[in-house]
């Protein structure tokens, strides 16, 4: 996991894997190429001073979207009230 062939599913998972590598003695800098698509974040994606040597960038030619919002769909009663 965490390779081009087997990427992590979320940016948070990539961040946590890099933090674990650093704890085991690996030295940066690190680059995370985020693949295109929509990433629905259930909680804030936070970074601290120890993450300063890690760069997150879009994979070439792709557009990732990190979203902390959720789509709100109106219920049937609300739709009926608009008619």
Coordinates of N, CA and C in Angstrom, one line a residue:
X1 N 0.8 -1.2 0.0 CA 0.0 0.0 0.0 C 0.9 1.3 0.0
X2 N 0.3 2.3 -0.5 CA 1.0 3.6 -0.6 C 2.0 3.7 -1.8
X3 N 1.7 2.9 -2.8 CA 2.5 2.9 -4.0 C 1.7 3.3 -5.2
X4 N 2.3 3.6 -6.4 CA 1.5 3.9 -7.5 C 0.5 2.8 -7.9
X5 N 1.0 1.5 -7.7 CA 0.1 0.4 -8.0 C -0.9 0.1 -7.0
X6 N -0.7 0.5 -5.7 CA -1.6 0.3 -4.6 C -1.7 1.5 -3.8
X7 N -2.3 2.6 -4.3 CA -2.4 3.8 -3.5 C -3.3 3.7 -2.3
X8 N -3.0 4.6 -1.3 CA -3.9 4.6 -0.1 C -5.2 5.2 -0.6
X9 N -6.3 4.9 0.1 CA -7.6 5.4 -0.3 C -7.9 6.9 0.0
X10 N -7.1 7.4 1.0 CA -7.4 8.7 1.5 C -6.1 9.5 1.7
X11 N -6.1 10.8 1.6 CA -5.0 11.6 2.0 C -4.6 11.4 3.5
X12 N -5.6 11.2 4.3 CA -5.3 11.1 5.8 C -4.5 9.8 6.0
X13 N -4.8 8.7 5.2 CA -4.1 7.5 5.4 C -2.6 7.7 4.9
X14 N -2.4 8.4 3.8 CA -1.1 8.7 3.3 C -0.3 9.5 4.4
X15 N -0.9 10.5 5.0 CA -0.3 11.3 6.0 C 0.1 10.5 7.2
X16 N -0.8 9.6 7.6 CA -0.4 8.7 8.8 C 0.7 7.7 8.4
X17 N 0.8 7.2 7.2 CA 1.8 6.3 6.8 C 3.2 7.0 6.8
X18 N 3.2 8.3 6.3 CA 4.4 9.1 6.3 C 4.9 9.4 7.8
X19 N 3.9 9.7 8.6 CA 4.2 9.9 10.0 C 4.9 8.7 10.7
X20 N 4.3 7.5 10.3 CA 4.9 6.2 10.8 C 6.3 6.0 10.3
X21 N 6.5 6.3 9.0 CA 7.9 6.1 8.5 C 8.8 7.0 9.2
X22 N 8.4 8.3 9.4 CA 9.3 9.2 10.1 C 9.6 8.7 11.6
X23 N 8.6 8.1 12.2 CA 8.8 7.6 13.6 C 9.8 6.5 13.6
X24 N 9.9 5.7 12.4 CA 10.8 4.6 12.3 C 12.2 5.1 11.8
X25 N 12.3 6.4 11.6 CA 13.6 6.9 11.2 C 13.8 7.4 9.8
X26 N 12.8 7.3 9.0 CA 12.9 7.7 7.6 C 13.0 9.3 7.6
X27 N 13.8 9.8 6.6 CA 13.9 11.2 6.5 C 13.3 11.7 5.2
X28 N 12.7 12.9 5.3 CA 12.0 13.5 4.2 C 13.0 14.2 3.3
X29 N 12.6 15.0 2.3 CA 11.2 15.3 2.1 C 10.3 14.2 1.4
X30 N 9.0 14.3 1.6 CA 8.1 13.3 1.0 C 7.1 14.1 0.1
X31 N 6.7 13.4 -0.9 CA 5.7 13.9 -1.9 C 4.5 12.9 -1.9
X32 N 3.3 13.4 -1.8 CA 2.1 12.6 -1.9 C 1.4 13.1 -3.2
X33 N 1.3 12.2 -4.2 CA 0.6 12.5 -5.4 C -0.9 12.1 -5.2
X34 N -1.8 13.0 -5.0 CA -3.2 12.7 -4.8 C -3.9 12.4 -6.1
X35 N -4.5 11.3 -6.3 CA -5.2 10.9 -7.5 C -6.4 11.7 -7.7
X36 N -6.9 11.8 -8.9 CA -8.1 12.5 -9.2 C -9.3 11.9 -8.6
X37 N -10.4 12.7 -8.3 CA -11.6 12.1 -7.7 C -12.0 13.0 -6.6
X38 N -13.1 12.6 -6.0 CA -13.6 13.4 -4.8 C -13.4 12.6 -3.5
X39 N -12.8 13.3 -2.6 CA -12.5 12.7 -1.3 C -13.4 13.4 -0.3
X40 N -14.4 12.6 0.2 CA -15.3 13.2 1.2 C -14.7 13.0 2.6
X41 N -14.3 14.1 3.2 CA -13.7 14.0 4.5 C -14.7 14.0 5.6
X42 N -14.6 12.9 6.5 CA -15.5 12.8 7.6 C -15.1 13.7 8.8
X43 N -13.8 14.0 8.8 CA -13.2 14.9 9.8 C -12.2 15.8 9.2
X44 N -11.8 16.8 9.8 CA -10.7 17.7 9.2 C -9.4 17.0 9.0
X45 N -8.8 17.3 7.9 CA -7.5 16.8 7.5 C -6.5 17.8 8.1
X46 N -5.8 17.4 9.2 CA -5.0 18.3 9.9 C -3.5 18.0 9.7
X47 N -2.7 19.0 9.8 CA -1.2 18.9 9.6 C -0.6 19.7 10.7
X48 N 0.6 19.2 11.2 CA 1.3 19.9 12.2 C 2.7 20.2 11.8
X49 N 3.5 20.8 12.6 CA 4.9 21.1 12.3 C 5.7 19.9 11.8
X50 N 5.4 18.7 12.3 CA 6.2 17.5 11.8 C 5.8 17.1 10.4
X51 N 4.8 17.7 9.8 CA 4.4 17.4 8.5 C 5.0 18.4 7.5
X52 N 5.8 19.3 7.9 CA 6.2 20.4 7.1 C 7.1 20.0 5.9
X53 N 7.7 18.8 6.0 CA 8.6 18.3 4.9 C 7.8 17.4 3.9
X54 N 6.5 17.4 4.0 CA 5.6 16.6 3.1 C 4.8 17.5 2.2
X55 N 4.9 17.3 0.9 CA 4.2 18.1 -0.1 C 3.1 17.2 -0.7
X56 N 1.8 17.8 -0.7 CA 0.7 17.1 -1.3 C 0.4 17.8 -2.6
X57 N 0.3 17.0 -3.7 CA 0.1 17.6 -5.0 C -0.8 16.7 -5.8
X58 N -1.5 17.3 -6.8 CA -2.4 16.5 -7.7 C -1.5 15.6 -8.6
X59 N -1.9 14.4 -8.8 CA -1.3 13.6 -9.8 C -1.3 14.2 -11.1
X60 N -0.3 14.2 -11.9 CA -0.3 14.9 -13.2 C -1.5 14.6 -14.1
X61 N -2.1 15.7 -14.5 CA -3.3 15.5 -15.4 C -4.6 15.2 -14.7
X62 N -4.6 15.1 -13.3 CA -5.8 14.7 -12.6 C -6.2 15.9 -11.6
X63 N -7.5 15.9 -11.2 CA -8.0 16.9 -10.3 C -8.6 16.3 -9.1
X64 N -7.9 16.2 -8.0 CA -8.5 15.8 -6.8 C -9.3 16.9 -6.1
X65 N -10.4 16.5 -5.4 CA -11.2 17.5 -4.7 C -11.4 16.9 -3.3
X66 N -10.9 17.7 -2.3 CA -11.0 17.4 -0.9 C -12.2 18.1 -0.4
X67 N -13.3 17.4 0.0 CA -14.5 18.1 0.4 C -14.9 17.7 1.9
X68 N -15.1 18.7 2.7 CA -15.6 18.5 4.0 C -17.1 18.7 4.1
X69 N -17.7 19.0 3.0 CA -19.2 19.1 3.0 C -19.9 17.9 2.6
X70 N -21.2 17.8 2.8 CA -22.0 16.7 2.3 C -23.2 17.3 1.6
X71 N -23.5 16.6 0.5 CA -24.7 17.0 -0.3 C -26.0 16.8 0.6
X72 N -26.8 17.8 0.6 CA -28.1 17.8 1.3 C -29.2 17.7 0.3
X73 N -29.9 16.6 0.4 CA -31.0 16.4 -0.5 C -32.3 16.7 0.1
X74 N -33.2 17.5 -0.5 CA -34.4 17.9 0.1 C -35.3 16.6 0.2
X75 N -36.2 16.6 1.2 CA -37.1 15.5 1.4 C -38.3 15.8 0.5
X76 N -39.2 14.8 0.3 CA -40.4 14.9 -0.5 C -41.3 16.0 -0.1
X77 N -41.4 16.2 1.2 CA -42.3 17.3 1.7 C -41.8 18.7 1.3
X78 N -40.5 18.9 1.4 CA -39.9 20.1 1.0 C -40.1 20.4 -0.5
X79 N -39.9 19.4 -1.3 CA -40.1 19.5 -2.7 C -41.6 19.9 -3.0
X80 N -42.5 19.2 -2.3 CA -43.9 19.5 -2.6 C -44.3 20.9 -2.2
X81 N -43.7 21.4 -1.1 CA -43.9 22.8 -0.7 C -43.5 23.8 -1.7
X82 N -42.5 23.5 -2.5 CA -42.0 24.4 -3.5 C -42.9 24.5 -4.7
X83 N -43.8 23.5 -4.9 CA -44.6 23.5 -6.1 C -45.8 24.4 -6.0

